[in-house]
PDB file of C-alpha atoms in Angstrom:
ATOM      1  CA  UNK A 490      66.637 236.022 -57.350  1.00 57.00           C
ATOM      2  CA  UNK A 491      65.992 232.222 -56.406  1.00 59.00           C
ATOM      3  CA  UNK A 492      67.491 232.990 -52.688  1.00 58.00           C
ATOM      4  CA  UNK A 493      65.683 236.238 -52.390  1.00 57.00           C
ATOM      5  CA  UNK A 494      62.188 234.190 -52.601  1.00 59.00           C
ATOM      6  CA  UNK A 495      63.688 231.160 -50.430  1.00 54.00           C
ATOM      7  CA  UNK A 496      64.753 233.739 -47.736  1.00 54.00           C
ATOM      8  CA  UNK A 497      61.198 235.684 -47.754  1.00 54.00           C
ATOM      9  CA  UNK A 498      59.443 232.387 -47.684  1.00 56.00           C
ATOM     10  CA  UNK A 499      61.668 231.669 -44.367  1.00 53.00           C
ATOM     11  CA  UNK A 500      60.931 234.696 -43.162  1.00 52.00           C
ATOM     12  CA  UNK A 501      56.948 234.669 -43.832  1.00 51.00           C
ATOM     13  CA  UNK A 502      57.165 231.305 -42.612  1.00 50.00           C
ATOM     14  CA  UNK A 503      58.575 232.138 -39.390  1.00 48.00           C
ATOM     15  CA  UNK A 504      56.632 235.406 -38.954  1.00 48.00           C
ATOM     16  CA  UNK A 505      53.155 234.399 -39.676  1.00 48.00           C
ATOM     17  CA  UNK A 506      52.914 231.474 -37.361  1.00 45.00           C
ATOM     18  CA  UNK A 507      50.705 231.887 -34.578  1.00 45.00           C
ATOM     19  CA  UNK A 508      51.767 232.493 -30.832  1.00 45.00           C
ATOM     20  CA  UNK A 509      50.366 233.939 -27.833  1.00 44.00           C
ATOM     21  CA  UNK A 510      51.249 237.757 -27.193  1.00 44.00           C
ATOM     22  CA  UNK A 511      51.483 238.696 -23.907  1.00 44.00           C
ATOM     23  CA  UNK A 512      50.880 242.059 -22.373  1.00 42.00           C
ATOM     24  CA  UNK A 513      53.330 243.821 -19.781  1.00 43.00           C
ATOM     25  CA  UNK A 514      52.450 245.694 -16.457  1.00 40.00           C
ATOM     26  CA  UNK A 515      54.683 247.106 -14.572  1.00 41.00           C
ATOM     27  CA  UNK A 516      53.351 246.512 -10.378  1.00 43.00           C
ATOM     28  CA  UNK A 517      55.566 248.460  -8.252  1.00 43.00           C
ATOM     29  CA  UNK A 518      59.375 247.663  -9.775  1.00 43.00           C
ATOM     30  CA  UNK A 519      57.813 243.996 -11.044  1.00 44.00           C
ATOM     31  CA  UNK A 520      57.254 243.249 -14.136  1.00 43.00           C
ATOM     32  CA  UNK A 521      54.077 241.133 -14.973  1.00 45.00           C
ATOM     33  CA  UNK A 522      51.582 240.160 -17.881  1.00 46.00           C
ATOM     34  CA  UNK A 523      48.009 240.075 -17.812  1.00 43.00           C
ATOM     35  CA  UNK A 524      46.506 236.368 -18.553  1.00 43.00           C
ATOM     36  CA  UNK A 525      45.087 235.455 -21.626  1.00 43.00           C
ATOM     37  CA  UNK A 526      41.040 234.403 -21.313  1.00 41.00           C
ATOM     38  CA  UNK A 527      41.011 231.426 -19.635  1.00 42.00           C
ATOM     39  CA  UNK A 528      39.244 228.515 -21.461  1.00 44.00           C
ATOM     40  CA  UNK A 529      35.928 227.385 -20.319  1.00 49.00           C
ATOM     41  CA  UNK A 530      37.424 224.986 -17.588  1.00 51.00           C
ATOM     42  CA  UNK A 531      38.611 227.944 -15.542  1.00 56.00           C
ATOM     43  CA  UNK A 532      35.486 230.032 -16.068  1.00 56.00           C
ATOM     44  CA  UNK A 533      33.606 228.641 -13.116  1.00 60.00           C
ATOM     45  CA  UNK A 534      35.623 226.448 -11.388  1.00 70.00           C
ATOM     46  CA  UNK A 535      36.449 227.445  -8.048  1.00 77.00           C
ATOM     47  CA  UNK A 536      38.953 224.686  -7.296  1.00 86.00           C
ATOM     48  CA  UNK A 537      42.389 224.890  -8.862  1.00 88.00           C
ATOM     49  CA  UNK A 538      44.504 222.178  -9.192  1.00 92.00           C
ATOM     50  CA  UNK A 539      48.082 223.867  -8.907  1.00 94.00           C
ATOM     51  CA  UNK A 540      51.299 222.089  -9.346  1.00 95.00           C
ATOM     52  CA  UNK A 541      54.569 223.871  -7.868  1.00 96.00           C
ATOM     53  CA  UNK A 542      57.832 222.344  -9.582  1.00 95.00           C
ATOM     54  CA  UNK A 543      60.748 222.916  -6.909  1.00 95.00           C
ATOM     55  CA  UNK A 544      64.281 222.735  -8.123  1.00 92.00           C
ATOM     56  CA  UNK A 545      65.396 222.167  -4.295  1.00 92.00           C
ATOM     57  CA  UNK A 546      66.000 225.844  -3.653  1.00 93.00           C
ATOM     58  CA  UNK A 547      64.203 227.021  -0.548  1.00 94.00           C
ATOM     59  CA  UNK A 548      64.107 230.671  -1.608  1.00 93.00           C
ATOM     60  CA  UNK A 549      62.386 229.531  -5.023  1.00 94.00           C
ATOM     61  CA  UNK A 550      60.334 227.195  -3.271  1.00 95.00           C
ATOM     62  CA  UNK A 551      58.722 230.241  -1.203  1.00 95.00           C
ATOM     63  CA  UNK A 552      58.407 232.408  -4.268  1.00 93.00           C
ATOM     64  CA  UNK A 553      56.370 229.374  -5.814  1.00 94.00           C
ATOM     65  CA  UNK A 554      54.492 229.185  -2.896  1.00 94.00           C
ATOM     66  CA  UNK A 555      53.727 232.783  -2.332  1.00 93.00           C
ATOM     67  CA  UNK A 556      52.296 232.961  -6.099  1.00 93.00           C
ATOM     68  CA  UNK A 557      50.043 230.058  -4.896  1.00 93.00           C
ATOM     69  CA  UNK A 558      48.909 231.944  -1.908  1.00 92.00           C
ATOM     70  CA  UNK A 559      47.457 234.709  -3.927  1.00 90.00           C
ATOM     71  CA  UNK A 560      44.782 232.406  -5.389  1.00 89.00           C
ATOM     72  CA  UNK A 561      43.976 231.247  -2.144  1.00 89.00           C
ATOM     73  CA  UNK A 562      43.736 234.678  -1.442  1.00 88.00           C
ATOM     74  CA  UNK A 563      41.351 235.327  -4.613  1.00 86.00           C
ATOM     75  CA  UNK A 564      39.074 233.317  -2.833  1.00 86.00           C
ATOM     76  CA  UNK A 565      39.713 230.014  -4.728  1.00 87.00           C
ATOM     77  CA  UNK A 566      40.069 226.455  -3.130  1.00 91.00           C
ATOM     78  CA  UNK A 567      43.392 225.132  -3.963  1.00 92.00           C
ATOM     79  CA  UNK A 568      44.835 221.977  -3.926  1.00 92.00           C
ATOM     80  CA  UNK A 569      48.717 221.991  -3.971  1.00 92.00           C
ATOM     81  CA  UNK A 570      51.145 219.448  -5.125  1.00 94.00           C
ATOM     82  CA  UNK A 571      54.805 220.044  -5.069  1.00 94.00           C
ATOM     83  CA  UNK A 572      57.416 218.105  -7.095  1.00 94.00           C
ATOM     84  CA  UNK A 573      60.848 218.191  -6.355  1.00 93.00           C
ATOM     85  CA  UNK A 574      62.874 218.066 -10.104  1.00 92.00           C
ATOM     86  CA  UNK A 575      66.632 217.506 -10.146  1.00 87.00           C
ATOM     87  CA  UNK A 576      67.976 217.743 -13.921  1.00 87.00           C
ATOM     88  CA  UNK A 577      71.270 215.826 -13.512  1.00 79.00           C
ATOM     89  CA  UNK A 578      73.275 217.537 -16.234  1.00 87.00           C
ATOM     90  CA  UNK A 579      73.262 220.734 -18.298  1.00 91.00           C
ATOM     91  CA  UNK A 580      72.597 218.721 -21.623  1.00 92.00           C
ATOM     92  CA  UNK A 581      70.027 217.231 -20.229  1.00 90.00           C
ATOM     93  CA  UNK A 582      68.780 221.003 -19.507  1.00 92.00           C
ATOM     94  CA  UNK A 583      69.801 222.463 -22.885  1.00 91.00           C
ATOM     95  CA  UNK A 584      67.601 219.701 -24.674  1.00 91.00           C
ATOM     96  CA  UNK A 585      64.132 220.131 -22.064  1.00 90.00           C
ATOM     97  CA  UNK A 586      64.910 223.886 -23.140  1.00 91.00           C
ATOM     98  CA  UNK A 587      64.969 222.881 -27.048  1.00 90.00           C
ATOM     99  CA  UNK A 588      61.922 220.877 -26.550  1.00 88.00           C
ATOM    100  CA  UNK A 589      60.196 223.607 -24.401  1.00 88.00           C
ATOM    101  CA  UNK A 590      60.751 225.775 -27.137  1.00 87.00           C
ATOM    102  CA  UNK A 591      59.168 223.880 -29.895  1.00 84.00           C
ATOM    103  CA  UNK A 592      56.066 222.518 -27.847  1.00 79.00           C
ATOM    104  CA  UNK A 593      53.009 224.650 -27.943  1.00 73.00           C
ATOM    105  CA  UNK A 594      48.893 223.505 -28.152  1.00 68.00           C
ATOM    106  CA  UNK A 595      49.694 220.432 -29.987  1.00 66.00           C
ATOM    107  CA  UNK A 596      51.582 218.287 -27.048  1.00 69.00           C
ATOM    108  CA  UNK A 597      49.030 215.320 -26.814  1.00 62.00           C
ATOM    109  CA  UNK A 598      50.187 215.258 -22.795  1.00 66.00           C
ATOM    110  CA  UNK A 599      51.888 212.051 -23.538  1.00 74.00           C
ATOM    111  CA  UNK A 600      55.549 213.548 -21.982  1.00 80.00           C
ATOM    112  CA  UNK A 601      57.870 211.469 -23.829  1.00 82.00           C
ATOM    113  CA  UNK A 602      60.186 214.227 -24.364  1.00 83.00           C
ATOM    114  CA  UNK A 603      60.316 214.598 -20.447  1.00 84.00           C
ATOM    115  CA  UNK A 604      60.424 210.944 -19.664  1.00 83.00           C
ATOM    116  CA  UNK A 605      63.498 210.914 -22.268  1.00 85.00           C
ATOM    117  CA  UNK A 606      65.210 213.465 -20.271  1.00 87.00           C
ATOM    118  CA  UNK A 607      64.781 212.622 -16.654  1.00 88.00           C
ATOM    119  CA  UNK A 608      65.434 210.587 -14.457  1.00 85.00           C
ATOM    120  CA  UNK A 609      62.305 207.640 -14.418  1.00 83.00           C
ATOM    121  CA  UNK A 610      60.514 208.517 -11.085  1.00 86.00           C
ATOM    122  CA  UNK A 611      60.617 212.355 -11.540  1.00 87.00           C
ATOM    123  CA  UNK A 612      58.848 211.433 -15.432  1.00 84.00           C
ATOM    124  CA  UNK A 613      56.496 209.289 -13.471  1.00 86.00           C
ATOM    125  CA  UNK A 614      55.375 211.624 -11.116  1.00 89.00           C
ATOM    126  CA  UNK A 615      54.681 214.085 -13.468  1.00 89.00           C
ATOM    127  CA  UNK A 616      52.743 211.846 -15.772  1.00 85.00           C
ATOM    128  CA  UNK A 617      50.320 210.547 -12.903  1.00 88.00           C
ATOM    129  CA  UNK A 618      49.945 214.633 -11.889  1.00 90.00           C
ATOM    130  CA  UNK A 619      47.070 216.772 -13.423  1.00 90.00           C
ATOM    131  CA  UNK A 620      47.036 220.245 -12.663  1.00 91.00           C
ATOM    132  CA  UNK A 621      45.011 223.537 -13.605  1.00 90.00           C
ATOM    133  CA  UNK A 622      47.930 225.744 -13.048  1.00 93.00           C
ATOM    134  CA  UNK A 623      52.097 225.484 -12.902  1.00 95.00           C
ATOM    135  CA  UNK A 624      54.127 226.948 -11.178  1.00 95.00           C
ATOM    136  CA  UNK A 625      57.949 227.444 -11.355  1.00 95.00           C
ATOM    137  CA  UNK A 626      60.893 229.720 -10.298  1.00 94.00           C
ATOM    138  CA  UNK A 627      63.770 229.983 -11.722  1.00 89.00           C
ATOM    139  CA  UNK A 628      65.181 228.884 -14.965  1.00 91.00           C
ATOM    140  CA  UNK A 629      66.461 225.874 -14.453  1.00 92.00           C
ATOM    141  CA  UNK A 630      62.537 224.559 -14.391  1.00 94.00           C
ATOM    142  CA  UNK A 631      61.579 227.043 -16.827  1.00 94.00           C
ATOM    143  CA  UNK A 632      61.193 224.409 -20.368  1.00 92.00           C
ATOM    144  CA  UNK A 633      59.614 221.823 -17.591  1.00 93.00           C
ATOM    145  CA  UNK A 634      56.819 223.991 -17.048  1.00 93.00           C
ATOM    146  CA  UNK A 635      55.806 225.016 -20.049  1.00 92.00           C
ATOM    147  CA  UNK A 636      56.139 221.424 -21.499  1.00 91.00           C
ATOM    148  CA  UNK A 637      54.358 220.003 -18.619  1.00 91.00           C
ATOM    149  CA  UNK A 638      51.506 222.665 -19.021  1.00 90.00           C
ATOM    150  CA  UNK A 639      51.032 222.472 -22.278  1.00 88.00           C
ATOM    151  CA  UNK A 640      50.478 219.208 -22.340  1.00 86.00           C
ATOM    152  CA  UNK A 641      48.141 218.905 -19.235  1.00 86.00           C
ATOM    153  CA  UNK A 642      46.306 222.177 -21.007  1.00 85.00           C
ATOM    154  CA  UNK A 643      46.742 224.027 -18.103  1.00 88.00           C
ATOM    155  CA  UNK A 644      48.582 227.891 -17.058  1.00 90.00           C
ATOM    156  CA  UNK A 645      51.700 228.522 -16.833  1.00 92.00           C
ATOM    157  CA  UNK A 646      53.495 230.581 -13.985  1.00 93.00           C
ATOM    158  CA  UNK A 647      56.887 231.671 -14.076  1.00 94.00           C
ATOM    159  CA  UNK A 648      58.879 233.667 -11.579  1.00 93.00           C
ATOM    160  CA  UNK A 649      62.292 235.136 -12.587  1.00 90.00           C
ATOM    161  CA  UNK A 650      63.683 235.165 -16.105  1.00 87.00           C
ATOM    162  CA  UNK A 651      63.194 231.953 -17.586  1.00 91.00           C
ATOM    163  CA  UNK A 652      65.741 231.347 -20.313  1.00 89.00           C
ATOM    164  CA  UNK A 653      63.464 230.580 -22.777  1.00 90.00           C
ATOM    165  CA  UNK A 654      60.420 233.082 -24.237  1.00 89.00           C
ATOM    166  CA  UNK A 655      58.364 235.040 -21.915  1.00 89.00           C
ATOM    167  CA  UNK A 656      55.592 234.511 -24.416  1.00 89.00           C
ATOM    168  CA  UNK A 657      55.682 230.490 -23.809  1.00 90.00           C
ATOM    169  CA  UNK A 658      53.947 231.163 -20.354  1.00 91.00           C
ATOM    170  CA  UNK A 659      50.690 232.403 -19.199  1.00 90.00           C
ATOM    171  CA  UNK A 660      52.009 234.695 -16.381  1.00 90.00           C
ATOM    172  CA  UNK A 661      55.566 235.765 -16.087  1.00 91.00           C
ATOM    173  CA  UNK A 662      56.359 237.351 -13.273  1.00 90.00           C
ATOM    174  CA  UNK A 663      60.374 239.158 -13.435  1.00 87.00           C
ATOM    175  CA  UNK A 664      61.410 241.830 -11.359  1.00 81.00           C
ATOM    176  CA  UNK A 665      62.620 245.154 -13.065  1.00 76.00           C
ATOM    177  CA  UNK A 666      66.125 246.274 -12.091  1.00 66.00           C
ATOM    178  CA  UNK A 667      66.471 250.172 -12.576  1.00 56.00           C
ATOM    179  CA  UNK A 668      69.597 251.983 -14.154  1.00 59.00           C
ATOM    180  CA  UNK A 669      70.374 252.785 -10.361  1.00 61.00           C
ATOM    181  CA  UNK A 670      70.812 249.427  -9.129  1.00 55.00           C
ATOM    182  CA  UNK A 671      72.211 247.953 -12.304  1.00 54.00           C
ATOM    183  CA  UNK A 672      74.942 250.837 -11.325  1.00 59.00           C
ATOM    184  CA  UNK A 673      75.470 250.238  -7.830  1.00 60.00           C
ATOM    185  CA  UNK A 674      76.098 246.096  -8.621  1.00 55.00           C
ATOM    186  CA  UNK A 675      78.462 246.977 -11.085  1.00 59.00           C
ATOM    187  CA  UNK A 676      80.480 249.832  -8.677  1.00 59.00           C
ATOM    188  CA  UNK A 677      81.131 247.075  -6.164  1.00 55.00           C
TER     189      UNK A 677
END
């Protein structure tokens, strides 16, 4: 009897805490979720401050930049930074992920975890950045972003499966793969 109520207080424990549901679209074959109300600071403001974390990899680099485009597009004045991010080993990785993972609303933008696990100049920069909006591709920047954003208080972008929780970001945006093309990749 005495594990029965440990293991349902684990369980309401982990099911009643809070998080941010996010609902799914599907946009010609992409998969994408509608942002949350945006908090007072994005009501009005025209200009967006948008940071684009690159992982060196031109093709995610122009995915980045093509999701920054569209608010241009939207009519909004935006001022780009992009930061190059090289995580030197896959611990390294596996630990930004862990962190990313348990961050949410609380970070107090202080980045310790991130200045722990890169290298000193790449914490720096993104210490003396601000930004409105973040943007990554990939996974390997995936836990950075959401980190970085929820400290700074500002959206999160993601294109491509990140390997952590959809829910973690503001906008994920993953392309669908259909039973046909799952089946062709796996004929050849």
């Amino acid at each position: 009897l005495y594990f029965f109520v440990c293991w349902f207080r684990v369980l309401f424990f982990f099911f009643s805490s809070r998080r941010r549901h996010t609902r799914y679209i599907s946009v010609t074959g992409v998969q994408t979720c509608a942002l949350p109300i945006w908090y007072k600071r994005f009501k009005r403001k025209r200009n967006r401050r948008i940071v684009v974390l690159s992982d060196g990899k031109a093709g995610h680099l122009k995915q980045s930049l093509t999701v920054q485009s569209f608010f241009e597009d939207l009519g909004y004045r935006v001022d780009g930074e992009i930061i190059e991010l090289k995580i030197s080993n896959k611990l390294r990785r596996i630990l930004i992920e862990a962190c990313a993972m348990l961050s949410g609303k609380r970070c107090l933008g202080c980045l310790k975890c991130l200045r722990l696990l890169l290298d000193n100049a790449a914490g720096e920069r993104l210490s003396r950045s601000f930004a409105d909006i973040v943007i990554s591709t990939g996974s390997a920047l995936a836990g950075i972003n959401v980190i970085f954003s929820n400290s700074q208080g500002a959206k999160s972008i993601v294109v491509l499966k990140p390997n952590i929780s959809v829910n973690k970001f503001s906008l994920a945006i993953v392309p669908e793969r259909s039973e046909e093309h799952t089946s062709e990749l796996q004929s050849h």
